[in-house]
Coordinates of C-alpha atoms in Angstrom, one line a residue:
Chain J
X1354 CA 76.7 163.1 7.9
X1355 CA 80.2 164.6 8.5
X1356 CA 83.3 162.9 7.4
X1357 CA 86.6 163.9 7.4
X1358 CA 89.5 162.9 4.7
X1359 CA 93.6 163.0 6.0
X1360 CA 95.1 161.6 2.8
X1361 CA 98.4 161.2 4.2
X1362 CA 98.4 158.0 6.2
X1363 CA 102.6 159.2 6.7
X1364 CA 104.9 161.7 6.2
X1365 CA 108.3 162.4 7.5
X1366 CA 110.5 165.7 8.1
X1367 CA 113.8 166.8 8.8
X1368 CA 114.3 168.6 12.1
X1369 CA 113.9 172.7 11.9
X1370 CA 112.2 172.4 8.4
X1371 CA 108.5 172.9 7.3
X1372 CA 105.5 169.8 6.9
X1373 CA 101.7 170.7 6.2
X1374 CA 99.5 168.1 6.9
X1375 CA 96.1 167.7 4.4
X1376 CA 92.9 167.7 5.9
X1377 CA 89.2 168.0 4.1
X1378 CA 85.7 167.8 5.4
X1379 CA 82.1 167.5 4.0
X1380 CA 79.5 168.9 5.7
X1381 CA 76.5 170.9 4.8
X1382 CA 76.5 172.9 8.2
X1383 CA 77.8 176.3 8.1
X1384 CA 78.8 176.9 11.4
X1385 CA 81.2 174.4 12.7
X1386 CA 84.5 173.8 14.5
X1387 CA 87.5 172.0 13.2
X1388 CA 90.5 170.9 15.3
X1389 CA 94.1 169.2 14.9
X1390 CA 94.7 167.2 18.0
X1391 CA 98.2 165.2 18.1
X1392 CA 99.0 162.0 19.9
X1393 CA 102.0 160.6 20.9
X1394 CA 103.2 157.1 21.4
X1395 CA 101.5 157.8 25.5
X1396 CA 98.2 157.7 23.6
X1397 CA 97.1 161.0 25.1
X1398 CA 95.1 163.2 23.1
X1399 CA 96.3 166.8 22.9
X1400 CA 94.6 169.8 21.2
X1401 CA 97.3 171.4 18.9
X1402 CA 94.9 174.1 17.0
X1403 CA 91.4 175.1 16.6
X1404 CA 89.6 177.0 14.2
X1405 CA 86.0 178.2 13.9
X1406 CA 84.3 178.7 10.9
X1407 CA 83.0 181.7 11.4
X1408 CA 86.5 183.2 11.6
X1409 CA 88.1 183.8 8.2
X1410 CA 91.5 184.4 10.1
X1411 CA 93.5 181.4 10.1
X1412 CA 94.0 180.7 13.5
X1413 CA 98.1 180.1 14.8
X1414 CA 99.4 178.6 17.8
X1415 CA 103.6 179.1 18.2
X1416 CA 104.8 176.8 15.4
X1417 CA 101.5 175.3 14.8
X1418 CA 99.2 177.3 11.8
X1419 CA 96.1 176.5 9.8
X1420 CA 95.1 177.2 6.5
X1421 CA 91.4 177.1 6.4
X1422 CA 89.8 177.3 3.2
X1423 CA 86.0 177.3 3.9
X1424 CA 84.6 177.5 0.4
X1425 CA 87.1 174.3 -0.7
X1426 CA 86.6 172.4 3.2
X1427 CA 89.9 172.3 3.5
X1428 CA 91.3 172.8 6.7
X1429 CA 95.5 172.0 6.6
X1430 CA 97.8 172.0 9.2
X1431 CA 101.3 173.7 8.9
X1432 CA 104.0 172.8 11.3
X1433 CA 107.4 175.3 11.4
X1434 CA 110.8 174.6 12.7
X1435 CA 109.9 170.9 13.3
X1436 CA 111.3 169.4 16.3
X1437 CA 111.4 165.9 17.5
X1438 CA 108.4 166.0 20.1
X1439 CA 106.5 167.0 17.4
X1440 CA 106.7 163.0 16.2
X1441 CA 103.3 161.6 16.6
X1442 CA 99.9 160.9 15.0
X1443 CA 98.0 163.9 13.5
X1444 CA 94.1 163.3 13.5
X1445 CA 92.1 165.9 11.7
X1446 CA 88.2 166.2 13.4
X1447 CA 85.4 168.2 12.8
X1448 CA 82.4 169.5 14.9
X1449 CA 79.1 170.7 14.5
X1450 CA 77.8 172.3 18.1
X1451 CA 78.8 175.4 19.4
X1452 CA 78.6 174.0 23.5
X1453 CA 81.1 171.0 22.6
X1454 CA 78.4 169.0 23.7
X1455 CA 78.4 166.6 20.7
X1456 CA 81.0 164.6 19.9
X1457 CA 84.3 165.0 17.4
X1458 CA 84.2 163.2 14.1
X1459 CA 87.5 162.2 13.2
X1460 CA 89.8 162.0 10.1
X1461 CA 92.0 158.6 9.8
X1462 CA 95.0 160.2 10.6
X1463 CA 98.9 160.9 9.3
X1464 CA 102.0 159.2 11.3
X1465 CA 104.4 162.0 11.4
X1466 CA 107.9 161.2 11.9
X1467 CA 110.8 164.4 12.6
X1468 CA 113.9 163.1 11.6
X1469 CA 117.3 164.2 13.4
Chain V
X1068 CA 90.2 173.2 30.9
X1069 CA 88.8 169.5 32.6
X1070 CA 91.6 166.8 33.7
X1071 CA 89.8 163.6 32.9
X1072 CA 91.5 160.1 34.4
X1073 CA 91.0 156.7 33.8
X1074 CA 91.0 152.9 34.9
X1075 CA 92.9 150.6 34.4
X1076 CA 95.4 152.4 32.1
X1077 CA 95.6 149.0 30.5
X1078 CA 94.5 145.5 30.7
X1079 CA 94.8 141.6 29.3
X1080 CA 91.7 139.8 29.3
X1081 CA 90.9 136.2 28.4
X1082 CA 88.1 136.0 26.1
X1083 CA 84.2 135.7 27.0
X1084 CA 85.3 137.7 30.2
X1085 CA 83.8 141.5 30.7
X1086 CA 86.1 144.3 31.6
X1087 CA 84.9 147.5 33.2
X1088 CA 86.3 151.0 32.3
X1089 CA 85.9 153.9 34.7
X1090 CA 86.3 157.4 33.4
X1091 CA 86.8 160.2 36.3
X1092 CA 86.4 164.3 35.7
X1093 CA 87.5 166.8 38.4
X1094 CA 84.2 169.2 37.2
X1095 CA 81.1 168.2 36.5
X1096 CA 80.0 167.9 32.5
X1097 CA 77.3 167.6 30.7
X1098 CA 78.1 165.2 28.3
X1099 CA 80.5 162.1 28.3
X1100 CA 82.1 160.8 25.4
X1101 CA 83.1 156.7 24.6
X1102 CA 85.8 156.5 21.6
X1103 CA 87.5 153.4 20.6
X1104 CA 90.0 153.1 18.6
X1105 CA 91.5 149.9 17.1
X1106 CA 95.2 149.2 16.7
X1107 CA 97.0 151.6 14.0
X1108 CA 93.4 152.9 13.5
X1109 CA 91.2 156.4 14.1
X1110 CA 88.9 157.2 17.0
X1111 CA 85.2 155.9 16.2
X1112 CA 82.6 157.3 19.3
X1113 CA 81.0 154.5 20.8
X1114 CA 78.5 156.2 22.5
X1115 CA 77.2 159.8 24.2
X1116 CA 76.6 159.5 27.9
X1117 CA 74.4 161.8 29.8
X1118 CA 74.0 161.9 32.9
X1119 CA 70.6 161.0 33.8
X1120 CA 69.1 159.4 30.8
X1121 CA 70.0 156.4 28.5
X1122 CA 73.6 156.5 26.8
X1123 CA 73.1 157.1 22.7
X1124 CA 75.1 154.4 21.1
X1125 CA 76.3 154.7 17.4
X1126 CA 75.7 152.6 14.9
X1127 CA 77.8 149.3 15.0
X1128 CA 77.7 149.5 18.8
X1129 CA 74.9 147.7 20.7
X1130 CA 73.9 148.1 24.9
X1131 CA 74.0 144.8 25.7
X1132 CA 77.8 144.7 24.2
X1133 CA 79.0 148.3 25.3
X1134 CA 77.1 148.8 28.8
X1135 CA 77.7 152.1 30.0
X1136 CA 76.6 153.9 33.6
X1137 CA 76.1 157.8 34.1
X1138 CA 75.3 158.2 37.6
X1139 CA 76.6 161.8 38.3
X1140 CA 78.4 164.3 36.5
X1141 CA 81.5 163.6 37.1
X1142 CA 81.9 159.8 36.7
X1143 CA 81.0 157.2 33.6
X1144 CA 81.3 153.3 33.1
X1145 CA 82.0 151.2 30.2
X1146 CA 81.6 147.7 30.2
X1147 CA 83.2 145.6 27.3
X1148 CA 81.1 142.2 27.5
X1149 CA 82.0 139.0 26.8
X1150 CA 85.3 140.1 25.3
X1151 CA 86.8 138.5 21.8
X1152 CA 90.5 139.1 20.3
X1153 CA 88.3 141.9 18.4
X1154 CA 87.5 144.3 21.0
X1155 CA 91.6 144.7 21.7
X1156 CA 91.9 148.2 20.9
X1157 CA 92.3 151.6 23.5
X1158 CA 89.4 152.9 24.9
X1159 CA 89.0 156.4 25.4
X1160 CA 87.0 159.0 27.1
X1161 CA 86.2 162.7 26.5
X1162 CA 84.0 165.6 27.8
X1163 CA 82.8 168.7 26.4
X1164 CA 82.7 171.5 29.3
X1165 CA 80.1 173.5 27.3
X1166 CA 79.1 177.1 26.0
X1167 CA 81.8 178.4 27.0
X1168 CA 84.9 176.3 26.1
X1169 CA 84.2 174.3 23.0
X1170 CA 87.0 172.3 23.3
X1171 CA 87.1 168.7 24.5
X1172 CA 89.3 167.0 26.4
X1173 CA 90.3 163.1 26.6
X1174 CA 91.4 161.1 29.4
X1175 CA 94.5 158.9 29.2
X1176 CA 93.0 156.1 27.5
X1177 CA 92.6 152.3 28.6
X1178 CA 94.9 149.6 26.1
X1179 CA 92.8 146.5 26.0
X1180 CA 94.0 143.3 25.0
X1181 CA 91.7 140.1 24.5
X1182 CA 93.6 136.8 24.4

């Protein structure tokens, strides 16, 4: 079975500065996808990143980067020029099928709060 | 991309009651996703809904507790029955559009409190 490991239940940053977030995954799959989805206090999930494992090129999005370290499972989450909106919960998740048609499985998650 | 809503966006229930949750998609998918997540907690998956056959529950999770209905591709059900202060938590739904967009997408969620 897949698990996923966020070992930062919180962290906190100073507006316009840098945070990375810790992520790691087990699996013995070797093709896979792995995702950082944020939510807000409104509860709704939204898809910040994606990365396949396929790709060795770390996949960015704006102010939003991954490092993805295959061999190590690590999969981290870098977030530049911090602004407030960016306050939320981080949840780290992992998944096997190529169609999406299985579910996500999910890391516990790190509270991140951007401080004025 | 799929827009996904759901009902009621939130709820208060007495306990021993049963509460259904409706989960609507504006394209039709394959596969239907339950999550719950508990206050302060993760998303666990409940169950896999497809539409024609029997939902897949996950371990932990049981039919007769977690009913859920499939009956087109657009639409799902999840029944909490006979409700305790435990089962307060936000329920959520996703759906995985397929080969050729791997990502999924969640709905708003449904905050359900058991008094």
């Amino acid at each position: 079975a897949q698990t996923v490991t966020q070992s930062q239940p919180e962290m906190s940053v100073q507006e316009a500065e840098t945070v990375t977030l810790s992520c790691t995954y087990d699996t013995s799959e070797n093709n896979y996808y792995l995702f950082w989805y944020k939510q807000p206090p409104s509860r709704q999930m939204i898809l910040v990143i994606r990365q396949e494992a396929y790709k060795q090129q770390n996949a960015t999005e704006n102010r939003f980067s991954v490092n993805f370290q295959k061999a190590a499972k690590s999969f981290s989450l870098k977030i530049s020029d911090s602004q407030l909106g960016d306050t939320a919960m981080y949840f780290c998740a992992f998944m096997t099928s190529y169609s999406g048609n299985t579910p996500l499985v999910f890391g516990k998650g790190t509270r991140l709060s951007v401080i004025a | 991309s799929a827009v996904i809503s759901q009902k009621p966006s939130r709820d208060i229930c007495q306990r021993g009651t049963s509460l259904t949750i409706q989960c609507q998609v504006d394209s039709q998918v394959t596969m239907m996703f339950w999550y719950r997540q508990q206050p302060g907690q993760s998303l666990t998956l409940i169950a896999t809904a497809n539409q024609g056959s029997e939902a897949t529950y996950e371990s932990g999770f049981v039919i007769d507790k977690f009913p859920i209905s499939r009956p087109n591709l657009t639409f799902s059900t999840l029944t909490v029955s006979n409700m305790s202060p435990e089962d307060s938590s936000i329920y959520l739904c996703s759906v995985g559009p397929g080969l050729a967009d791997y990502e999924q997408y969640f709905g708003p969620g449904t905050r359900l409190t058991v008094t």
